[in-house]
Short mmCIF file of C-alpha atoms and ligand atoms in Angstrom, two decimals:
data_model
loop_
_atom_site.label_atom_id
_atom_site.label_comp_id
_atom_site.label_asym_id
_atom_site.label_seq_id
_atom_site.Cartn_x
_atom_site.Cartn_y
_atom_site.Cartn_z
CA MET A 176 60.91 -46.48 -98.33
CA THR A 177 61.19 -48.59 -101.42
CA TYR A 178 63.92 -46.83 -103.30
CA PHE A 179 65.85 -48.36 -106.17
CA ASP A 180 68.89 -50.56 -105.47
CA LYS A 181 70.88 -49.33 -108.47
CA VAL A 182 70.63 -46.28 -110.73
CA LEU A 183 72.51 -45.45 -113.94
CA ILE A 184 73.36 -41.79 -114.38
CA ALA A 185 73.32 -40.92 -118.08
CA ASN A 186 75.39 -37.76 -117.77
CA ARG A 187 78.78 -36.36 -116.85
CA GLY A 188 80.38 -33.59 -114.80
CA GLU A 189 78.92 -31.88 -111.78
CA ILE A 190 75.34 -33.02 -112.35
CA ALA A 191 76.32 -36.70 -112.53
CA ILE A 192 78.08 -36.27 -109.18
CA ARG A 193 75.13 -34.35 -107.73
CA VAL A 194 72.80 -37.24 -108.53
CA MET A 195 75.29 -39.82 -107.24
CA ARG A 196 75.56 -37.92 -103.96
CA ALA A 197 71.83 -38.29 -103.35
CA CYS A 198 72.05 -41.97 -104.30
CA ARG A 199 74.95 -42.54 -101.91
CA GLU A 200 73.03 -40.95 -99.04
CA LEU A 201 70.12 -43.27 -99.76
CA GLY A 202 72.27 -46.39 -100.11
CA ILE A 203 71.54 -46.69 -103.84
CA GLU A 204 74.37 -48.09 -105.98
CA THR A 205 75.45 -45.89 -108.87
CA VAL A 206 76.55 -46.63 -112.41
CA ALA A 207 78.48 -44.05 -114.44
CA ILE A 208 78.96 -43.93 -118.19
CA TYR A 209 81.85 -42.07 -119.77
CA SER A 210 83.28 -41.08 -123.12
CA THR A 211 86.95 -41.54 -124.01
CA PRO A 212 88.14 -38.05 -122.88
CA ASP A 213 86.19 -38.46 -119.63
CA LYS A 214 88.13 -41.57 -118.60
CA ASN A 215 89.62 -39.80 -115.57
CA ALA A 216 86.66 -37.58 -114.79
CA LEU A 217 85.39 -37.31 -111.22
CA HIS A 218 81.98 -38.78 -111.94
CA VAL A 219 83.69 -41.98 -113.09
CA LYS A 220 85.68 -42.23 -109.86
CA TYR A 221 82.67 -41.41 -107.71
CA ALA A 222 80.39 -44.13 -109.07
CA ASP A 223 80.29 -47.73 -107.84
CA GLU A 224 80.57 -48.98 -111.42
CA ALA A 225 81.57 -47.21 -114.62
CA PHE A 226 81.23 -48.16 -118.26
CA HIS A 227 83.00 -46.70 -121.25
CA ILE A 228 80.37 -45.75 -123.76
CA GLY A 229 82.13 -44.34 -126.81
CA GLU A 230 84.17 -41.60 -128.37
CA ALA A 231 84.12 -37.92 -127.41
CA HIS A 232 81.38 -36.71 -129.74
CA PRO A 233 78.08 -36.74 -127.81
CA SER A 234 76.35 -38.71 -130.58
CA LYS A 235 78.83 -41.51 -129.94
CA SER A 236 78.60 -41.36 -126.16
CA TYR A 237 76.17 -39.43 -123.96
CA LEU A 238 73.52 -39.36 -126.69
CA ASN A 239 73.89 -43.01 -127.64
CA GLN A 240 70.45 -44.13 -126.46
CA ASN A 241 70.66 -47.83 -127.33
CA ARG A 242 74.04 -48.28 -125.73
CA ILE A 243 72.96 -46.52 -122.52
CA ILE A 244 69.90 -48.75 -122.19
CA GLU A 245 72.03 -51.80 -123.01
CA ILE A 246 74.47 -50.94 -120.21
CA ALA A 247 71.65 -50.29 -117.74
CA THR A 248 70.14 -53.67 -118.52
CA LEU A 249 73.50 -55.42 -118.43
CA CYS A 250 74.41 -54.10 -114.98
CA GLU A 251 70.88 -54.60 -113.68
CA ALA A 252 70.18 -50.97 -112.88
CA GLU A 253 66.49 -50.32 -112.25
CA ALA A 254 66.37 -46.70 -113.26
CA ILE A 255 68.13 -44.06 -115.34
CA HIS A 256 68.66 -40.48 -114.20
CA PRO A 257 69.30 -38.27 -117.23
CA GLY A 258 70.60 -35.15 -115.40
CA TYR A 259 70.15 -32.06 -117.63
CA GLY A 260 71.13 -31.55 -121.25
CA PHE A 261 71.98 -34.59 -123.41
CA LEU A 262 68.95 -36.95 -123.28
CA ALA A 263 67.12 -35.32 -120.38
CA GLU A 264 64.30 -33.90 -122.51
CA ASN A 265 64.33 -36.45 -125.30
CA TYR A 266 60.88 -38.08 -125.20
CA HIS A 267 62.03 -40.85 -127.51
CA PHE A 268 64.72 -41.84 -125.03
CA ALA A 269 62.28 -41.70 -122.10
CA GLU A 270 59.91 -43.92 -124.09
CA GLN A 271 62.69 -46.41 -124.86
CA VAL A 272 63.61 -46.51 -121.18
CA GLU A 273 59.95 -47.07 -120.21
CA GLN A 274 59.68 -49.89 -122.75
CA SER A 275 62.86 -51.55 -121.51
CA ASN A 276 61.41 -52.20 -118.08
CA LEU A 277 63.49 -49.46 -116.56
CA THR A 278 62.32 -46.32 -114.78
CA PHE A 279 63.08 -42.95 -116.32
CA ILE A 280 63.72 -40.53 -113.44
CA GLY A 281 61.64 -37.67 -114.75
CA PRO A 282 58.17 -37.16 -116.16
CA SER A 283 56.52 -39.57 -118.62
CA SER A 284 57.64 -39.59 -122.26
CA LYS A 285 54.18 -38.22 -123.14
CA THR A 286 54.61 -35.17 -120.92
CA ILE A 287 58.15 -34.57 -122.21
CA HIS A 288 56.79 -34.75 -125.75
CA MET A 289 54.02 -32.25 -125.08
CA MET A 290 56.19 -29.77 -123.21
CA GLY A 291 59.10 -30.18 -125.63
CA SER A 292 57.11 -28.20 -128.13
CA LYS A 293 57.06 -24.56 -127.06
CA LEU A 294 54.16 -24.11 -129.46
CA ASP A 295 51.96 -26.97 -128.18
CA SER A 296 52.67 -26.13 -124.57
CA LYS A 297 51.82 -22.45 -125.11
CA GLU A 298 48.57 -23.45 -126.74
CA ALA A 299 47.64 -25.85 -123.94
CA MET A 300 48.57 -23.43 -121.17
CA SER A 301 46.79 -20.51 -122.76
CA ALA A 302 43.66 -22.67 -122.98
CA ALA A 303 44.05 -23.47 -119.27
CA GLY A 304 44.04 -19.76 -118.43
CA VAL A 305 47.76 -19.32 -117.80
CA PRO A 306 48.94 -15.92 -119.10
CA VAL A 307 51.06 -16.13 -122.29
CA LEU A 308 52.46 -13.51 -124.66
CA PRO A 309 50.64 -13.06 -127.99
CA TRP A 310 52.01 -15.55 -130.52
CA THR A 311 51.34 -16.98 -133.95
CA LYS A 312 49.08 -19.90 -133.12
CA GLY A 313 49.88 -23.05 -135.06
CA GLY A 314 53.34 -21.81 -136.02
CA VAL A 315 54.36 -19.68 -138.97
CA THR A 316 55.65 -20.66 -142.39
CA SER A 317 55.48 -17.51 -144.50
CA SER A 318 56.79 -13.97 -144.16
CA GLU A 319 53.30 -12.63 -145.05
CA ALA A 320 51.87 -14.37 -141.99
CA GLY A 321 54.76 -13.07 -139.89
CA ILE A 322 54.29 -9.50 -141.07
CA ALA A 323 50.52 -9.64 -140.56
CA PHE A 324 51.03 -10.87 -136.98
CA ALA A 325 53.64 -8.22 -136.18
CA GLU A 326 51.45 -5.45 -137.63
CA GLU A 327 48.65 -6.59 -135.37
CA ILE A 328 50.60 -6.71 -132.10
CA GLY A 329 53.41 -4.26 -132.92
CA TYR A 330 57.17 -4.66 -133.19
CA PRO A 331 59.52 -5.86 -131.85
CA VAL A 332 58.76 -9.57 -132.10
CA ILE A 333 60.89 -12.64 -131.51
CA VAL A 334 61.20 -15.68 -133.78
CA LYS A 335 61.65 -18.95 -131.87
CA ALA A 336 62.14 -22.61 -132.75
CA SER A 337 59.26 -24.62 -131.28
CA ALA A 338 61.62 -27.45 -130.34
CA GLY A 339 64.34 -24.97 -129.32
CA GLY A 340 66.55 -24.77 -126.28
CA GLY A 341 69.74 -23.12 -125.08
CA GLY A 342 68.76 -19.83 -126.68
CA ILE A 343 69.56 -21.28 -130.10
CA GLY A 344 67.84 -19.82 -133.14
CA MET A 345 65.99 -17.01 -131.34
CA GLN A 346 65.95 -13.79 -133.35
CA ILE A 347 64.60 -10.40 -132.45
CA VAL A 348 62.89 -8.56 -135.30
CA TRP A 349 62.56 -4.79 -134.97
CA ASP A 350 60.56 -3.97 -138.11
CA SER A 351 59.00 -5.55 -141.19
CA SER A 352 62.23 -5.39 -143.19
CA GLY A 353 63.78 -8.18 -141.11
CA ILE A 354 60.84 -10.60 -140.90
CA ALA A 355 61.28 -12.63 -144.09
CA GLU A 356 64.94 -13.32 -143.42
CA ALA A 357 64.35 -14.15 -139.75
CA ILE A 358 61.64 -16.69 -140.61
CA GLU A 359 63.77 -18.35 -143.24
CA LYS A 360 66.86 -18.42 -141.04
CA GLY A 361 64.82 -19.56 -138.03
CA MET A 362 63.43 -22.54 -139.95
CA ARG A 363 66.88 -23.47 -141.19
CA ILE A 364 68.43 -23.32 -137.72
CA ALA A 365 65.47 -25.15 -136.16
CA GLN A 366 65.81 -27.97 -138.66
CA SER A 367 69.56 -28.35 -138.30
CA ALA A 368 69.77 -27.90 -134.51
CA PHE A 369 66.57 -29.68 -133.43
CA GLY A 370 65.48 -31.73 -136.44
CA ASP A 371 62.15 -29.86 -136.58
CA PRO A 372 61.69 -26.71 -138.70
CA THR A 373 58.59 -25.49 -136.82
CA ILE A 374 58.96 -21.90 -135.69
CA PHE A 375 56.64 -19.32 -134.22
CA ILE A 376 56.71 -15.61 -133.51
CA GLU A 377 55.79 -13.97 -130.24
CA LYS A 378 55.74 -10.48 -128.82
CA TYR A 379 59.23 -9.43 -127.72
CA LEU A 380 59.52 -7.75 -124.34
CA ASP A 381 62.16 -5.11 -123.84
CA LYS A 382 64.27 -6.08 -120.85
CA PRO A 383 61.96 -8.35 -118.89
CA ARG A 384 62.93 -10.46 -115.91
CA HIS A 385 63.17 -14.23 -116.16
CA ILE A 386 61.44 -15.76 -113.15
CA GLU A 387 60.79 -19.49 -112.81
CA VAL A 388 58.99 -21.74 -110.35
CA GLN A 389 60.30 -25.11 -109.18
CA VAL A 390 57.62 -27.80 -108.94
CA LEU A 391 57.51 -31.38 -107.68
CA SER A 392 54.65 -33.81 -108.39
CA ASP A 393 54.14 -37.46 -107.59
CA TYR A 394 52.30 -40.24 -109.45
CA ASP A 395 49.11 -39.54 -107.49
CA GLY A 396 48.92 -36.07 -109.01
CA HIS A 397 49.91 -34.38 -105.79
CA GLY A 398 52.00 -31.34 -106.69
CA ILE A 399 53.79 -28.64 -104.72
CA HIS A 400 56.05 -25.74 -105.59
CA LEU A 401 59.36 -24.76 -104.01
CA TYR A 402 58.92 -21.05 -104.71
CA GLU A 403 60.64 -19.06 -107.41
CA ARG A 404 64.10 -18.32 -108.78
CA GLU A 405 65.18 -15.12 -110.48
CA CYS A 406 67.39 -15.91 -113.50
CA SER A 407 67.72 -12.62 -115.36
CA ILE A 408 71.51 -12.41 -115.43
CA GLN A 409 72.16 -14.04 -118.79
CA ARG A 410 74.61 -14.06 -121.64
CA ARG A 411 73.28 -14.98 -125.10
CA HIS A 412 69.90 -15.83 -123.53
CA GLN A 413 71.61 -18.31 -121.21
CA LYS A 414 71.68 -17.98 -117.45
CA LEU A 415 74.88 -17.05 -115.60
CA VAL A 416 73.62 -16.10 -112.14
CA GLU A 417 70.44 -17.18 -110.41
CA GLU A 418 68.96 -16.33 -107.05
CA ALA A 419 66.16 -17.46 -104.80
CA PRO A 420 63.85 -15.87 -103.92
CA CYS A 421 63.33 -13.18 -106.58
CA PRO A 422 64.33 -9.83 -105.01
CA ILE A 423 61.24 -7.96 -106.27
CA MET A 424 58.67 -10.63 -105.45
CA THR A 425 55.46 -9.57 -103.71
CA GLN A 426 53.02 -11.83 -101.95
CA ASP A 427 50.34 -11.22 -104.55
CA LEU A 428 52.64 -11.91 -107.53
CA ARG A 429 54.06 -14.99 -105.85
CA GLU A 430 50.60 -16.41 -105.24
CA LYS A 431 49.63 -15.87 -108.86
CA MET A 432 52.85 -17.22 -110.34
CA THR A 433 53.04 -20.31 -108.16
CA ASP A 434 49.33 -20.99 -108.83
CA SER A 435 49.99 -20.75 -112.57
CA ALA A 436 53.01 -23.04 -112.26
CA LEU A 437 50.93 -25.68 -110.46
CA THR A 438 48.23 -25.35 -113.12
CA VAL A 439 50.86 -25.94 -115.81
CA ALA A 440 52.06 -29.07 -113.99
CA LYS A 441 48.51 -30.35 -113.60
CA VAL A 442 47.51 -29.72 -117.20
CA CYS A 443 50.42 -31.76 -118.53
CA ASN A 444 50.06 -34.55 -115.92
CA TYR A 445 53.47 -33.74 -114.60
CA THR A 446 55.40 -36.16 -112.42
CA ASN A 447 58.81 -35.61 -110.79
CA ALA A 448 60.79 -32.33 -110.64
CA GLY A 449 60.23 -29.63 -113.23
CA THR A 450 60.49 -25.91 -113.78
CA VAL A 451 57.92 -23.53 -115.15
CA GLU A 452 59.57 -20.51 -116.77
CA PHE A 453 57.96 -17.09 -116.98
CA LEU A 454 58.90 -13.67 -118.26
CA TYR A 455 57.95 -10.79 -115.99
CA PHE A 456 57.43 -7.27 -117.33
CA GLU A 457 55.77 -4.19 -115.86
CA GLY A 458 53.73 -6.04 -113.28
CA GLU A 459 52.58 -8.85 -115.58
CA TYR A 460 54.00 -12.34 -116.06
CA TYR A 461 53.78 -14.73 -119.00
CA PHE A 462 54.37 -18.48 -119.30
CA MET A 463 57.30 -19.21 -121.59
CA GLU A 464 57.96 -22.93 -121.32
CA MET A 465 58.34 -25.81 -118.92
CA ASN A 466 61.66 -27.56 -118.51
CA THR A 467 60.87 -31.19 -117.85
CA ARG A 468 64.05 -32.01 -115.96
CA LEU A 469 66.30 -31.13 -113.07
CA GLN A 470 67.69 -27.62 -113.67
CA VAL A 471 71.27 -26.48 -113.19
CA GLU A 472 70.04 -23.98 -110.62
CA HIS A 473 67.97 -26.38 -108.49
CA THR A 474 70.68 -25.90 -105.83
CA ILE A 475 69.46 -22.48 -104.70
CA SER A 476 65.89 -23.69 -104.21
CA GLU A 477 67.32 -26.48 -102.06
CA MET A 478 69.20 -23.93 -99.98
CA VAL A 479 66.19 -21.72 -99.26
CA THR A 480 63.64 -24.49 -98.68
CA GLY A 481 65.80 -27.26 -97.20
CA VAL A 482 64.27 -29.79 -99.63
CA ASP A 483 66.74 -32.08 -101.42
CA ILE A 484 65.26 -32.06 -104.91
CA VAL A 485 67.27 -35.01 -106.23
CA ARG A 486 66.23 -37.19 -103.28
CA GLN A 487 62.65 -36.24 -104.03
CA GLN A 488 63.17 -37.17 -107.68
CA LEU A 489 64.41 -40.61 -106.66
CA ALA A 490 61.56 -41.08 -104.19
CA ILE A 491 58.88 -39.99 -106.65
CA ALA A 492 60.28 -42.14 -109.47
CA SER A 493 60.30 -45.18 -107.20
CA GLY A 494 56.58 -44.66 -106.56
CA GLU A 495 56.66 -42.94 -103.19
CA PRO A 496 54.05 -40.27 -102.49
CA LEU A 497 55.45 -36.78 -102.14
CA ALA A 498 56.93 -36.34 -98.67
CA TYR A 499 55.60 -32.79 -98.24
CA GLU A 500 52.40 -30.81 -98.23
CA GLN A 501 52.59 -27.26 -99.55
CA ASP A 502 52.21 -25.72 -96.11
CA GLU A 503 55.28 -27.61 -94.89
CA ILE A 504 57.47 -25.76 -97.38
CA SER A 505 58.74 -22.41 -96.20
CA LEU A 506 61.31 -19.99 -97.49
CA ARG A 507 64.23 -19.17 -95.25
CA GLY A 508 67.00 -16.78 -96.25
CA HIS A 509 68.45 -16.09 -99.66
CA ALA A 510 70.69 -18.06 -102.02
CA ILE A 511 72.69 -17.08 -105.11
CA GLU A 512 74.34 -19.31 -107.69
CA CYS A 513 77.21 -18.22 -109.95
CA ARG A 514 77.92 -20.46 -112.90
CA ILE A 515 81.67 -20.88 -113.31
CA ASN A 516 82.28 -21.49 -116.99
CA ALA A 517 85.63 -22.12 -118.69
CA GLU A 518 85.07 -19.06 -120.84
CA ASP A 519 86.75 -15.72 -121.38
CA PRO A 520 84.32 -13.05 -120.16
CA LEU A 521 86.54 -10.36 -121.74
CA ASN A 522 86.31 -11.99 -125.15
CA ASP A 523 82.61 -12.50 -125.74
CA PHE A 524 82.51 -15.59 -123.52
CA THR A 525 84.58 -17.68 -125.90
CA ALA A 526 85.08 -21.17 -124.52
CA ASP A 527 88.53 -21.74 -123.03
CA PRO A 528 88.93 -25.48 -122.53
CA GLY A 529 92.27 -26.72 -121.19
CA LYS A 530 94.04 -28.26 -118.24
CA ILE A 531 93.45 -27.15 -114.64
CA VAL A 532 96.89 -26.58 -113.12
CA ARG A 533 95.83 -25.30 -109.70
CA TYR A 534 92.55 -25.73 -107.93
CA ARG A 535 91.28 -24.68 -104.53
CA SER A 536 87.63 -24.69 -103.82
CA PRO A 537 86.05 -22.22 -101.36
CA GLY A 538 84.27 -23.24 -98.17
CA GLY A 539 83.11 -21.80 -94.87
CA PRO A 540 79.67 -20.70 -93.74
CA GLY A 541 76.89 -20.77 -96.31
CA ILE A 542 78.97 -21.95 -99.27
CA ARG A 543 78.13 -24.87 -101.55
CA VAL A 544 80.26 -25.89 -104.52
CA ASP A 545 78.97 -28.44 -107.05
CA SER A 546 81.80 -29.14 -109.45
CA GLY A 547 83.28 -31.89 -111.54
CA ILE A 548 86.87 -30.70 -111.80
CA HIS A 549 90.21 -31.23 -110.05
CA VAL A 550 93.90 -30.44 -110.52
CA GLY A 551 95.28 -32.03 -113.68
CA TYR A 552 91.81 -32.37 -115.19
CA ALA A 553 91.70 -31.46 -118.87
CA ILE A 554 88.35 -29.86 -119.70
CA PRO A 555 87.23 -31.51 -122.95
CA PRO A 556 86.23 -29.01 -125.67
CA GLN A 557 83.30 -31.17 -126.81
CA TYR A 558 80.96 -30.46 -123.89
CA ASP A 559 79.30 -27.67 -121.96
CA SER A 560 81.78 -25.09 -120.68
CA MET A 561 80.22 -24.95 -117.20
CA ILE A 562 82.73 -26.52 -114.82
CA SER A 563 81.40 -25.53 -111.43
CA LYS A 564 78.46 -23.98 -109.60
CA LEU A 565 79.31 -21.72 -106.72
CA CYS A 566 76.37 -21.12 -104.39
CA ALA A 567 76.13 -18.84 -101.39
CA TYR A 568 73.44 -18.76 -98.73
CA GLY A 569 72.66 -16.03 -96.23
CA LEU A 570 69.79 -15.17 -93.95
CA THR A 571 69.43 -11.97 -95.95
CA ARG A 572 70.22 -11.19 -99.61
CA ILE A 573 73.11 -8.93 -98.65
CA GLU A 574 74.62 -11.64 -96.46
CA ALA A 575 74.41 -14.06 -99.42
CA ILE A 576 76.16 -11.46 -101.63
CA GLU A 577 78.87 -10.86 -99.01
CA ARG A 578 79.50 -14.59 -98.70
CA MET A 579 79.57 -14.95 -102.47
CA ARG A 580 82.19 -12.16 -102.72
CA ARG A 581 84.28 -13.89 -100.08
CA ALA A 582 83.94 -17.29 -101.81
CA ILE A 583 84.95 -15.79 -105.17
CA TYR A 584 88.05 -14.41 -103.42
CA GLU A 585 88.84 -17.88 -102.08
CA TYR A 586 88.18 -19.75 -105.33
CA VAL A 587 91.41 -20.60 -107.21
CA ILE A 588 91.12 -22.10 -110.69
CA LEU A 589 94.30 -21.75 -112.74
CA GLY A 590 95.02 -23.01 -116.24
CA VAL A 591 91.84 -21.85 -117.97
CA LYS A 592 89.99 -18.54 -118.15
CA THR A 593 86.77 -18.55 -116.16
CA THR A 594 83.75 -16.37 -115.46
CA LEU A 595 84.96 -15.78 -111.86
CA PRO A 596 86.16 -12.18 -112.57
CA LEU A 597 82.78 -11.35 -114.06
CA HIS A 598 81.02 -12.65 -110.96
CA HIS A 599 83.37 -10.57 -108.84
CA SER A 600 82.37 -7.40 -110.72
CA LEU A 601 78.72 -8.32 -110.62
CA MET A 602 78.67 -8.91 -106.86
CA HIS A 603 80.04 -5.34 -106.45
CA ASN A 604 77.70 -3.74 -108.99
CA ARG A 605 75.37 -1.26 -107.33
CA GLN A 606 72.38 -2.05 -109.54
CA PHE A 607 72.78 -5.77 -108.90
CA ILE A 608 73.06 -5.16 -105.16
CA GLN A 609 69.80 -3.22 -105.34
CA GLY A 610 68.17 -6.08 -107.23
CA ASN A 611 67.52 -4.00 -110.35
CA THR A 612 68.17 -6.69 -112.93
CA HIS A 613 66.68 -7.72 -116.26
CA THR A 614 67.68 -10.06 -119.07
CA HIS A 615 69.93 -7.46 -120.74
CA PHE A 616 71.65 -6.51 -117.52
CA LEU A 617 75.13 -7.78 -118.39
CA THR A 618 75.37 -5.90 -121.67
CA ASP A 619 73.62 -2.76 -120.39
CA GLN A 620 75.81 -2.44 -117.32
CA GLN A 621 78.95 -3.02 -119.40
CA ILE A 622 80.17 -5.48 -116.81
CA MET A 623 83.63 -6.74 -117.78
CA ARG A 624 83.78 -4.80 -121.02
CA ASN A 625 87.20 -3.93 -122.43
P1 ADP B 701 65.48 -21.52 -124.65
O1 ADP B 701 64.50 -22.64 -124.45
O2 ADP B 701 66.17 -21.57 -125.97
O3 ADP B 701 66.42 -21.32 -123.48
P2 ADP B 701 63.52 -19.58 -123.76
O4 ADP B 701 62.23 -19.52 -124.46
O5 ADP B 701 63.58 -20.31 -122.45
O6 ADP B 701 64.61 -20.19 -124.75
O7 ADP B 701 64.09 -18.11 -123.56
C1 ADP B 701 65.40 -17.88 -123.05
C2 ADP B 701 65.60 -16.40 -122.79
O8 ADP B 701 65.34 -15.64 -123.99
C3 ADP B 701 64.68 -15.79 -121.75
O9 ADP B 701 65.15 -15.99 -120.45
C4 ADP B 701 64.71 -14.34 -122.16
O10 ADP B 701 65.92 -13.72 -121.76
C5 ADP B 701 64.73 -14.41 -123.68
N1 ADP B 701 63.36 -14.36 -124.25
C6 ADP B 701 62.63 -15.40 -124.69
N2 ADP B 701 61.42 -15.00 -125.15
C7 ADP B 701 61.38 -13.65 -125.02
C8 ADP B 701 60.41 -12.63 -125.31
N3 ADP B 701 59.23 -12.93 -125.84
N4 ADP B 701 60.73 -11.35 -125.03
C9 ADP B 701 61.94 -11.03 -124.48
N5 ADP B 701 62.89 -11.93 -124.18
C10 ADP B 701 62.63 -13.23 -124.44
#
């Protein structure tokens, strides 16, 4: 195997450590970068080398493209792993990395560019025969066009930023009275949050499921999937709990969805690990977007397939052919991930950054914890509120739920409010136990409401 000798990890927190763990196993040296408040963070201690990059604000640190490339060159790293968030889906950064004689551990800048536009990717995938929801082709700039589209397909519709992410700027429109304002507001938010005002409108589904397929492809165009994940438990259109496999999956649906996911990867010349996201509603599924990076929830696919996705990312990026054929990948058991955020679930998930005064992480059979925190660690308010991922594996779904309940009982995080009590309620909720979930589940079931 011709892996890299040294890799810079352009991220922080649990994901930086996750990537470094794979590097350590493979004998690859690791380089961390850190902002001022992250001076004592775990990822800094874990790495072989660490460089201060700038002040707390992401634009001065984890988004500082030139400085990151400068450090990588200076310390003679051969590749950069972007993790998720920050620069992971920034095609300009990937391009800069490519041009600096370094390897970007992810797909090509071209692919990131194409899939970074929800609009372009929808158009390309629809042309390739992948099912998509009706949408305003070419984007929408006027309320007249928006109204005409909605009249044709029927309300409700959803306004989305083409360059969007993190659920930002999405607005549901129930009738023609709200269209003009939603378009105007959508363009404003898209411009300020993503630097691109392009928006589009698509048919809104009432309480669908979010199901996604993990794919891996190498430079020879050989691609496989690692089955699906169900990610319908969300707050503000962002995932809180994920599981693999999807509890309502049938063989026929799985064949169709994984086929579509591999078509998506082929059409955009995908290399490395990626995720194809679909909405599922009343027996039909629709391509939503492709995330051209390692996902937070890759852990549960690893647990049910036994494939270490980050190792595969490193192997693929270093030019190795994919180590697996599709028929060597099988599903065994069930895995659930609970995202532990420093947030108050009783107060609309308001962030609750602060100092961890007591910490005890769970263990025992079937439990995996990917976290970046420790006692005395002060969670900086500037970054993502997710502080840990608690994953449980069982041979059956109910065994995974039982282990998750037990691990939640064992998990002690004191000093900040967390989503742990919400996960406790959820793991005892009858509808959840039966697998009857959809994207509005948390609000509909009134879980953790005052
Ligand atoms: P982002 O990239 O901002 O995360 P996505 O397009 O991935 O946005 O959508 C995130 C979530 O928003 C989905 O999981 C789903 O809950 C909801 N959503 C998006 N599009 C639709 C739609 N057309 N109908 C219903 N819900 C939707």
